[in-house]
Amino acid sequence: MSAPRLLVRDLAQLATPAGRDAPLRGAALGTVDVLEDAYVLCAGDTIEAVGRMRDLLPLDGDVVEVDGRGRCAIPGLVDCHTHAAFGGDRVEEFSLRAGGAGYEELHARGGGILSTVRATRAAAEDGLRTAVERHRGWMLAQGTTTFESKSGYGLDHDTELASLRAVRDAGGVPTWLGAHAVPPEFEGDADGYLDFALTEVLLEAAHIAEAADVFLERGAFDAVQARRYLEACRDAGLALRLHGDQFTEAGAIPLAVELGARSVDHLEATGDDGVRALAASGVVGVVLPASALFLGRPMPPARALADAGAAVALATDFNPGSAFCESLPLCCSLAATQLKLAPAEALAACTVNAAHVLGRADRLGRLAPGYRADVVLLDAPDWRYLAYHLAGQLVAGVVLAGELR
Ligand code: NIG
Ligand code: FE
């Protein structure tokens, strides 16, 4: 006997990025199919059909029905850039920054990322598992059905691998951010630290992680070091990502394009040449407006990127220091109000394009037959409330792989 199907019926609207391609760019980035008075039918963990109520044929067998009246369905949100594997918090630093202290200055004094490294090492594997599960719960409550998370707060053999396992076992997509900062035992010796990471950690990390990431920035790793790290990771079978152009343009976009990286993320400091280079490439530009907001930094040039034809994705950057924010709906509001992206562009950026960054666009990011049955039910009469209702109580329900949560 097969499991009952799940029918979400009488939806005010169902909205999904159109077509089947990924990543979306240009006019396609802003093309959303909207059905009024709609349903979505899930069989197991897969979407069987979507359509208008008037076209719904009688269903045989067991069907569990969910009342969608007054609600809109959108695809489960995909957060393609988070740092969820950390111990402790940075509320003290946040208070200092609120009083005027600088983020990079705190980092240079051994605070910032390095203070989270201390707390993360102290948390050990059990503490990390608990933390990642907790953060995953926060994300799910905001409509995130797939999350990526980086390591990068361990920076030693055991804690990096424990971070990656904690992410994987919580159902996340693990990325090895082995080059996030130079840990205290290698202070002043970034190359020595990379020697250690690439000889002692890489091979085991590559068994757990799907991608590698590097923080290419003054005070972290330069372009020569980033290239060495990424080439070794690529040779070990990992996809490549970069934190680039957060504070300065230090060569992240040319390196990403040359190495065929999946994405360059941040881009707050990206100028016109970078916009053009990214638009002409297959590399996705991941914008993180909550991070720019949280640090009081300029917003990334998302409108210019989209207009130039770049593939743009939108993510939270959830982490304890620069973006203590797990809400993709809030990021959609920031995308509309600060980045000048249309709600349709924001939706595609945190669904299908984010799924592409994670190598999963064939199954995730759309409400269409054959895609995984990940659905967010918005308490709204129009799906664009996703961006319009600033920090509202918007998520009324989530279907995760066919199960109502
Ligand atoms: O993406 N910029 C580098 N890494 C993180 C922040 C890490 C932290 O402050 O703990 C980011 O913003
Ligand atoms: Fe980040």
CSV table of C-alpha atoms and ligand atoms in Angstrom, one decimal:
chain,number,residue,atom,x,y,z
A,1,MET,CA,0.0,0.0,0.0
A,2,SER,CA,1.5,3.4,-1.0
A,3,ALA,CA,1.7,6.3,1.4
A,4,PRO,CA,-1.0,8.9,1.2
A,5,ARG,CA,-0.5,11.8,-1.1
A,6,LEU,CA,-0.5,15.4,0.2
A,7,LEU,CA,-2.8,17.9,-1.5
A,8,VAL,CA,-2.5,21.6,-0.6
A,9,ARG,CA,-5.7,23.0,-2.0
A,10,ASP,CA,-7.6,26.3,-2.6
A,11,LEU,CA,-4.4,28.4,-2.5
A,12,ALA,CA,-4.9,32.1,-3.2
A,13,GLN,CA,-1.8,31.9,-5.4
A,14,LEU,CA,1.0,29.5,-6.3
A,15,ALA,CA,4.2,31.2,-7.6
A,16,THR,CA,7.2,29.6,-9.0
A,17,PRO,CA,10.2,30.6,-11.2
A,18,ALA,CA,9.2,29.7,-14.7
A,19,GLY,CA,10.9,27.2,-17.1
A,20,ARG,CA,13.4,24.5,-16.3
A,21,ASP,CA,16.7,26.2,-16.8
A,22,ALA,CA,19.3,27.2,-14.2
A,23,PRO,CA,20.8,29.5,-13.4
A,24,LEU,CA,18.3,32.2,-14.5
A,25,ARG,CA,19.7,35.5,-15.7
A,26,GLY,CA,18.4,38.5,-17.7
A,27,ALA,CA,14.7,38.6,-18.4
A,28,ALA,CA,14.3,35.0,-17.2
A,29,LEU,CA,15.5,36.0,-13.7
A,30,GLY,CA,12.3,38.0,-13.2
A,31,THR,CA,9.8,35.6,-14.8
A,32,VAL,CA,7.6,34.0,-12.3
A,33,ASP,CA,4.5,31.8,-13.1
A,34,VAL,CA,1.6,32.7,-10.9
A,35,LEU,CA,-1.5,30.5,-10.7
A,36,GLU,CA,-4.6,31.8,-8.9
A,37,ASP,CA,-6.9,29.5,-7.0
A,38,ALA,CA,-4.3,26.7,-7.2
A,39,TYR,CA,-3.2,23.4,-5.7
A,40,VAL,CA,0.0,21.5,-5.3
A,41,LEU,CA,-0.1,17.7,-5.1
A,42,CYS,CA,2.8,15.8,-3.5
A,43,ALA,CA,3.5,12.0,-3.8
A,44,GLY,CA,6.1,10.9,-1.4
A,45,ASP,CA,9.0,13.4,-1.5
A,46,THR,CA,8.2,14.6,-5.0
A,47,ILE,CA,5.7,17.1,-6.6
A,48,GLU,CA,3.3,15.1,-8.8
A,49,ALA,CA,1.2,18.1,-10.1
A,50,VAL,CA,0.4,21.7,-9.7
A,51,GLY,CA,-2.5,23.5,-11.3
A,52,ARG,CA,-5.7,25.4,-10.9
A,53,MET,CA,-8.4,24.0,-8.7
A,54,ARG,CA,-10.9,24.0,-11.5
A,55,ASP,CA,-8.6,21.6,-13.4
A,56,LEU,CA,-8.0,19.2,-10.5
A,57,LEU,CA,-9.4,15.8,-11.4
A,58,PRO,CA,-10.8,13.5,-8.7
A,59,LEU,CA,-7.9,11.7,-6.9
A,60,ASP,CA,-7.8,8.0,-6.2
A,61,GLY,CA,-6.4,6.5,-3.1
A,62,ASP,CA,-5.5,8.1,0.3
A,63,VAL,CA,-5.0,11.8,0.1
A,64,VAL,CA,-4.2,14.1,3.0
A,65,GLU,CA,-5.7,17.5,2.3
A,66,VAL,CA,-4.2,20.8,3.6
A,67,ASP,CA,-6.4,24.0,3.5
A,68,GLY,CA,-4.5,26.7,1.5
A,69,ARG,CA,-7.3,29.3,1.7
A,70,GLY,CA,-5.8,32.8,2.2
A,71,ARG,CA,-2.3,31.5,1.6
A,72,CYS,CA,0.3,31.5,-1.2
A,73,ALA,CA,2.6,28.7,-2.1
A,74,ILE,CA,6.2,29.3,-3.2
A,75,PRO,CA,9.1,26.8,-3.5
A,76,GLY,CA,11.0,25.9,-0.4
A,77,LEU,CA,13.7,28.5,0.1
A,78,VAL,CA,17.3,27.5,-0.5
A,79,ASP,CA,19.9,29.3,1.6
A,80,CYS,CA,23.2,28.7,-0.3
A,81,HIS,CA,25.5,30.6,2.1
A,82,THR,CA,25.5,30.2,5.8
A,83,HIS,CA,28.0,29.7,8.6
A,84,ALA,CA,25.8,27.6,11.0
A,85,ALA,CA,28.5,25.5,12.6
A,86,PHE,CA,29.7,27.7,15.5
A,87,GLY,CA,29.8,27.8,19.3
A,88,GLY,CA,29.1,30.8,21.5
A,89,ASP,CA,27.9,34.1,20.2
A,90,ARG,CA,29.3,37.6,19.5
A,91,VAL,CA,26.7,39.7,21.4
A,92,GLU,CA,29.5,41.5,23.3
A,93,GLU,CA,31.2,42.4,20.0
A,94,PHE,CA,27.9,43.5,18.5
A,95,SER,CA,27.4,45.9,21.4
A,96,LEU,CA,30.9,47.3,20.9
A,97,ARG,CA,30.2,47.7,17.2
A,98,ALA,CA,26.9,49.4,17.9
A,99,GLY,CA,29.0,52.0,19.8
A,100,GLY,CA,31.3,52.5,16.9
A,101,ALA,CA,34.1,49.8,17.0
A,102,GLY,CA,35.0,48.5,13.5
A,103,TYR,CA,34.5,44.9,12.4
A,104,GLU,CA,37.9,44.6,10.7
A,105,GLU,CA,39.6,46.3,13.7
A,106,LEU,CA,38.1,43.9,16.2
A,107,HIS,CA,39.3,41.0,14.0
A,108,ALA,CA,42.8,42.4,13.8
A,109,ARG,CA,42.8,42.5,17.7
A,110,GLY,CA,42.1,38.8,17.9
A,111,GLY,CA,38.3,39.2,18.3
A,112,GLY,CA,35.8,38.7,15.5
A,113,ILE,CA,36.1,35.4,13.7
A,114,LEU,CA,38.9,34.3,16.0
A,115,SER,CA,36.8,34.7,19.1
A,116,THR,CA,34.2,32.3,17.5
A,117,VAL,CA,37.1,29.9,16.7
A,118,ARG,CA,37.9,29.7,20.4
A,119,ALA,CA,34.2,29.1,21.3
A,120,THR,CA,33.8,26.6,18.5
A,121,ARG,CA,36.8,24.5,19.5
A,122,ALA,CA,35.5,24.5,23.0
A,123,ALA,CA,32.0,23.4,21.9
A,124,ALA,CA,33.5,20.2,20.4
A,125,GLU,CA,31.5,17.7,18.3
A,126,ASP,CA,28.4,17.4,20.6
A,127,GLY,CA,28.1,21.1,21.1
A,128,LEU,CA,28.4,21.7,17.4
A,129,ARG,CA,25.7,19.2,16.6
A,130,THR,CA,23.4,20.8,19.0
A,131,ALA,CA,24.2,24.3,17.6
A,132,VAL,CA,23.7,23.3,14.0
A,133,GLU,CA,20.4,21.5,14.8
A,134,ARG,CA,19.1,24.6,16.6
A,135,HIS,CA,20.1,26.9,13.7
A,136,ARG,CA,18.5,24.6,11.2
A,137,GLY,CA,15.3,24.8,13.2
A,138,TRP,CA,15.4,28.6,13.0
A,139,MET,CA,16.0,28.5,9.3
A,140,LEU,CA,13.1,26.0,8.7
A,141,ALA,CA,10.7,28.3,10.6
A,142,GLN,CA,11.6,31.0,8.1
A,143,GLY,CA,10.9,28.8,5.1
A,144,THR,CA,14.4,27.5,4.4
A,145,THR,CA,14.0,23.9,3.3
A,146,THR,CA,17.6,23.5,2.1
A,147,PHE,CA,20.6,25.1,3.7
A,148,GLU,CA,24.3,25.1,2.9
A,149,SER,CA,26.7,25.6,5.8
A,150,LYS,CA,30.4,26.2,5.9
A,151,SER,CA,32.9,25.1,8.4
A,152,GLY,CA,35.6,27.6,9.1
A,153,TYR,CA,35.4,28.3,12.8
A,154,GLY,CA,37.5,25.2,13.8
A,155,LEU,CA,40.6,25.8,11.6
A,156,ASP,CA,42.1,22.6,13.2
A,157,HIS,CA,41.8,19.1,12.0
A,158,ASP,CA,39.2,17.8,14.5
A,159,THR,CA,36.9,20.8,14.7
A,160,GLU,CA,36.8,21.4,10.9
A,161,LEU,CA,35.8,17.8,10.3
A,162,ALA,CA,33.3,17.8,13.3
A,163,SER,CA,31.7,21.0,11.8
A,164,LEU,CA,31.3,19.3,8.4
A,165,ARG,CA,29.8,16.2,9.9
A,166,ALA,CA,27.4,18.2,12.0
A,167,VAL,CA,26.1,20.1,8.9
A,168,ARG,CA,25.8,16.9,6.9
A,169,ASP,CA,24.0,15.0,9.6
A,170,ALA,CA,21.5,17.9,10.2
A,171,GLY,CA,20.6,17.6,6.5
A,172,GLY,CA,22.6,20.5,5.3
A,173,VAL,CA,25.0,20.8,2.4
A,174,PRO,CA,28.6,21.1,3.8
A,175,THR,CA,31.2,23.4,2.4
A,176,TRP,CA,34.8,23.3,3.7
A,177,LEU,CA,35.8,26.9,4.5
A,178,GLY,CA,39.3,25.8,5.5
A,179,ALA,CA,40.7,29.1,4.5
A,180,HIS,CA,38.5,31.5,6.6
A,181,ALA,CA,41.1,33.0,8.9
A,182,VAL,CA,44.6,32.2,10.1
A,183,PRO,CA,44.3,30.5,13.5
A,184,PRO,CA,46.3,31.7,16.5
A,185,GLU,CA,48.8,28.8,16.4
A,186,PHE,CA,49.8,30.0,12.9
A,187,GLU,CA,49.6,33.8,13.6
A,188,GLY,CA,51.4,35.7,10.8
A,189,ASP,CA,52.0,32.6,8.8
A,190,ALA,CA,49.0,32.1,6.4
A,191,ASP,CA,51.1,29.9,4.1
A,192,GLY,CA,52.2,27.7,6.9
A,193,TYR,CA,48.5,27.3,7.9
A,194,LEU,CA,47.6,26.4,4.3
A,195,ASP,CA,50.3,23.8,4.2
A,196,PHE,CA,48.8,22.3,7.3
A,197,ALA,CA,45.2,22.5,6.1
A,198,LEU,CA,46.0,21.1,2.7
A,199,THR,CA,48.1,18.2,3.9
A,200,GLU,CA,46.3,17.3,7.2
A,201,VAL,CA,42.6,18.2,6.6
A,202,LEU,CA,41.7,18.4,2.9
A,203,LEU,CA,41.5,14.7,2.0
A,204,GLU,CA,39.1,13.9,4.9
A,205,ALA,CA,37.2,17.2,4.4
A,206,ALA,CA,36.7,16.3,0.7
A,207,HIS,CA,34.9,13.1,1.8
A,208,ILE,CA,32.2,15.1,3.6
A,209,ALA,CA,32.0,18.5,1.9
A,210,GLU,CA,30.7,19.2,-1.5
A,211,ALA,CA,32.5,22.5,-2.0
A,212,ALA,CA,35.4,24.5,-0.7
A,213,ASP,CA,35.4,28.2,0.1
A,214,VAL,CA,38.1,30.8,0.9
A,215,PHE,CA,37.9,34.3,2.4
A,216,LEU,CA,39.9,36.3,-0.1
A,217,GLU,CA,40.4,39.6,1.7
A,218,ARG,CA,43.0,41.9,3.3
A,219,GLY,CA,43.7,40.4,6.7
A,220,ALA,CA,42.7,36.9,5.6
A,221,PHE,CA,44.1,35.2,2.4
A,222,ASP,CA,45.5,36.9,-0.7
A,223,ALA,CA,44.8,35.9,-4.3
A,224,VAL,CA,48.0,33.8,-4.5
A,225,GLN,CA,47.1,31.9,-1.4
A,226,ALA,CA,43.4,31.6,-2.4
A,227,ARG,CA,44.5,30.1,-5.8
A,228,ARG,CA,46.7,27.5,-4.1
A,229,TYR,CA,44.0,26.5,-1.7
A,230,LEU,CA,41.3,26.3,-4.4
A,231,GLU,CA,43.4,24.4,-6.9
A,232,ALA,CA,44.2,21.8,-4.3
A,233,CYS,CA,40.5,21.5,-3.4
A,234,ARG,CA,39.4,21.3,-7.0
A,235,ASP,CA,42.0,18.5,-7.5
A,236,ALA,CA,40.4,16.7,-4.5
A,237,GLY,CA,37.0,16.8,-6.3
A,238,LEU,CA,35.4,19.8,-4.5
A,239,ALA,CA,33.3,22.5,-6.2
A,240,LEU,CA,34.7,26.0,-5.6
A,241,ARG,CA,33.2,29.1,-3.9
A,242,LEU,CA,34.8,32.3,-2.8
A,243,HIS,CA,34.1,35.1,-0.3
A,244,GLY,CA,35.2,38.0,-2.4
A,245,ASP,CA,35.0,41.8,-2.7
A,246,GLN,CA,33.5,42.2,0.9
A,247,PHE,CA,35.7,45.1,1.8
A,248,THR,CA,38.2,45.4,-1.1
A,249,GLU,CA,38.6,44.1,-4.6
A,250,ALA,CA,41.5,41.7,-4.2
A,251,GLY,CA,41.1,39.6,-7.3
A,252,ALA,CA,38.3,37.2,-6.3
A,253,ILE,CA,36.2,37.6,-9.5
A,254,PRO,CA,39.0,37.0,-12.0
A,255,LEU,CA,40.2,34.0,-10.0
A,256,ALA,CA,36.7,32.6,-9.7
A,257,VAL,CA,36.1,33.0,-13.4
A,258,GLU,CA,39.5,31.4,-14.3
A,259,LEU,CA,38.9,28.4,-12.0
A,260,GLY,CA,35.3,27.9,-13.0
A,261,ALA,CA,34.0,28.5,-9.4
A,262,ARG,CA,30.3,28.0,-8.7
A,263,SER,CA,30.0,31.4,-7.0
A,264,VAL,CA,31.6,34.5,-5.6
A,265,ASP,CA,29.8,35.8,-2.6
A,266,HIS,CA,29.5,39.2,-0.9
A,267,LEU,CA,30.5,41.7,-3.7
A,268,GLU,CA,29.9,44.8,-1.6
A,269,ALA,CA,33.1,46.4,-3.0
A,270,THR,CA,32.6,45.2,-6.6
A,271,GLY,CA,33.0,47.9,-9.3
A,272,ASP,CA,32.0,48.1,-12.9
A,273,ASP,CA,34.8,45.8,-14.3
A,274,GLY,CA,33.8,43.1,-11.8
A,275,VAL,CA,30.2,43.4,-12.7
A,276,ARG,CA,31.0,43.0,-16.4
A,277,ALA,CA,33.4,40.0,-15.8
A,278,LEU,CA,30.9,38.2,-13.6
A,279,ALA,CA,28.0,38.8,-16.1
A,280,ALA,CA,30.1,37.4,-18.9
A,281,SER,CA,30.9,34.2,-16.9
A,282,GLY,CA,29.1,31.2,-15.6
A,283,VAL,CA,29.9,32.1,-12.0
A,284,VAL,CA,26.9,33.1,-9.8
A,285,GLY,CA,27.2,36.3,-7.9
A,286,VAL,CA,25.7,35.6,-4.4
A,287,VAL,CA,24.6,38.8,-2.7
A,288,LEU,CA,24.2,38.9,1.1
A,289,PRO,CA,22.3,42.1,2.0
A,290,ALA,CA,21.7,41.1,5.7
A,291,SER,CA,25.5,41.1,6.1
A,292,ALA,CA,25.9,44.5,4.5
A,293,LEU,CA,23.1,45.8,6.7
A,294,PHE,CA,24.4,44.2,9.9
A,295,LEU,CA,27.9,45.7,9.4
A,296,GLY,CA,26.6,49.1,8.0
A,297,ARG,CA,28.4,48.5,4.7
A,298,PRO,CA,27.5,49.5,1.2
A,299,MET,CA,25.0,47.2,-0.5
A,300,PRO,CA,26.3,45.0,-3.3
A,301,PRO,CA,25.5,46.1,-6.9
A,302,ALA,CA,22.8,43.5,-7.4
A,303,ARG,CA,20.8,45.7,-9.8
A,304,ALA,CA,23.8,46.4,-12.0
A,305,LEU,CA,24.7,42.6,-12.0
A,306,ALA,CA,21.1,41.6,-13.0
A,307,ASP,CA,21.0,44.3,-15.7
A,308,ALA,CA,24.3,43.2,-17.1
A,309,GLY,CA,23.0,39.6,-17.3
A,310,ALA,CA,24.8,38.0,-14.4
A,311,ALA,CA,23.3,35.0,-12.6
A,312,VAL,CA,22.5,36.4,-9.1
A,313,ALA,CA,21.6,34.4,-6.0
A,314,LEU,CA,20.5,35.7,-2.6
A,315,ALA,CA,21.5,34.2,0.8
A,316,THR,CA,21.5,35.2,4.4
A,317,ASP,CA,25.2,34.6,5.3
A,318,PHE,CA,23.9,33.6,8.7
A,319,ASN,CA,26.8,33.7,11.2
A,320,PRO,CA,27.4,35.1,14.7
A,321,GLY,CA,29.5,38.1,13.6
A,322,SER,CA,28.5,39.8,10.4
A,323,ALA,CA,24.9,38.6,9.9
A,324,PHE,CA,23.1,37.0,12.8
A,325,CYS,CA,20.0,36.6,10.6
A,326,GLU,CA,18.5,33.3,9.3
A,327,SER,CA,15.6,34.9,7.5
A,328,LEU,CA,15.5,34.6,3.7
A,329,PRO,CA,12.1,36.5,3.6
A,330,LEU,CA,13.9,39.4,5.3
A,331,CYS,CA,16.6,39.1,2.7
A,332,CYS,CA,13.9,39.3,0.0
A,333,SER,CA,12.7,42.5,1.6
A,334,LEU,CA,16.2,43.9,1.6
A,335,ALA,CA,16.7,42.8,-2.0
A,336,ALA,CA,13.6,44.8,-3.0
A,337,THR,CA,14.2,47.9,-0.9
A,338,GLN,CA,18.0,48.1,-0.9
A,339,LEU,CA,19.2,46.2,-3.9
A,340,LYS,CA,16.4,47.2,-6.2
A,341,LEU,CA,15.6,43.7,-7.3
A,342,ALA,CA,11.9,43.0,-8.2
A,343,PRO,CA,10.2,40.5,-5.9
A,344,ALA,CA,10.3,38.0,-8.8
A,345,GLU,CA,14.1,38.4,-9.1
A,346,ALA,CA,14.5,37.9,-5.4
A,347,LEU,CA,12.4,34.8,-5.4
A,348,ALA,CA,14.4,33.2,-8.2
A,349,ALA,CA,17.6,34.3,-6.5
A,350,CYS,CA,16.9,32.4,-3.3
A,351,THR,CA,15.3,29.3,-5.0
A,352,VAL,CA,16.4,28.1,-8.4
A,353,ASN,CA,19.6,30.1,-8.6
A,354,ALA,CA,20.6,29.2,-5.0
A,355,ALA,CA,19.9,25.6,-5.9
A,356,HIS,CA,22.2,25.9,-8.9
A,357,VAL,CA,25.0,27.2,-6.6
A,358,LEU,CA,24.5,24.0,-4.6
A,359,GLY,CA,24.4,21.8,-7.7
A,360,ARG,CA,20.8,20.8,-7.1
A,361,ALA,CA,18.7,22.9,-9.6
A,362,ASP,CA,17.3,19.7,-11.2
A,363,ARG,CA,15.3,18.9,-8.0
A,364,LEU,CA,15.1,22.1,-6.0
A,365,GLY,CA,13.8,25.6,-6.4
A,366,ARG,CA,10.6,25.2,-8.3
A,367,LEU,CA,7.0,24.1,-7.8
A,368,ALA,CA,6.7,21.8,-10.8
A,369,PRO,CA,6.3,18.0,-11.4
A,370,GLY,CA,9.4,16.0,-10.6
A,371,TYR,CA,10.9,18.6,-8.2
A,372,ARG,CA,11.3,17.7,-4.5
A,373,ALA,CA,8.1,18.5,-2.6
A,374,ASP,CA,9.4,21.5,-0.6
A,375,VAL,CA,6.7,24.1,-0.3
A,376,VAL,CA,6.4,27.3,1.8
A,377,LEU,CA,2.9,28.4,2.6
A,378,LEU,CA,2.8,32.2,3.1
A,379,ASP,CA,0.1,33.8,5.3
A,380,ALA,CA,-0.6,36.4,2.5
A,381,PRO,CA,-3.0,37.0,-0.3
A,382,ASP,CA,-0.3,37.8,-2.8
A,383,TRP,CA,3.1,35.9,-3.0
A,384,ARG,CA,5.0,39.2,-3.3
A,385,TYR,CA,4.4,39.7,0.4
A,386,LEU,CA,7.6,37.6,0.6
A,387,ALA,CA,9.4,40.9,0.0
A,388,TYR,CA,6.7,43.3,1.0
A,389,HIS,CA,6.0,42.2,4.5
A,390,LEU,CA,9.1,43.5,6.2
A,391,ALA,CA,10.0,41.0,9.0
A,392,GLY,CA,6.4,39.9,9.2
A,393,GLN,CA,5.0,36.6,10.5
A,394,LEU,CA,4.8,35.3,7.0
A,395,VAL,CA,5.5,31.6,7.0
A,396,ALA,CA,2.3,29.8,7.9
A,397,GLY,CA,3.6,26.3,7.1
A,398,VAL,CA,6.4,24.4,5.4
A,399,VAL,CA,6.2,21.1,3.5
A,400,LEU,CA,9.6,19.4,3.6
A,401,ALA,CA,10.2,16.5,1.2
A,402,GLY,CA,6.4,15.9,1.2
A,403,GLU,CA,5.9,16.2,4.9
A,404,LEU,CA,3.9,19.0,6.5
A,405,ARG,CA,6.1,20.5,9.3
B,1,NIG,O1,30.8,35.9,5.4
B,1,NIG,N1,33.6,37.5,5.9
B,1,NIG,C1,33.9,36.4,6.3
B,1,NIG,N2,33.2,35.5,6.9
B,1,NIG,C2,31.9,35.7,7.4
B,1,NIG,C3,31.8,36.4,8.7
B,1,NIG,C4,32.4,35.6,9.8
B,1,NIG,C5,32.3,36.2,11.1
B,1,NIG,O2,32.3,37.5,11.3
B,1,NIG,O3,32.2,35.4,12.0
B,1,NIG,C6,31.0,36.4,6.4
B,1,NIG,O4,30.6,37.6,6.6
B,2,FE,FE,29.9,34.2,4.6
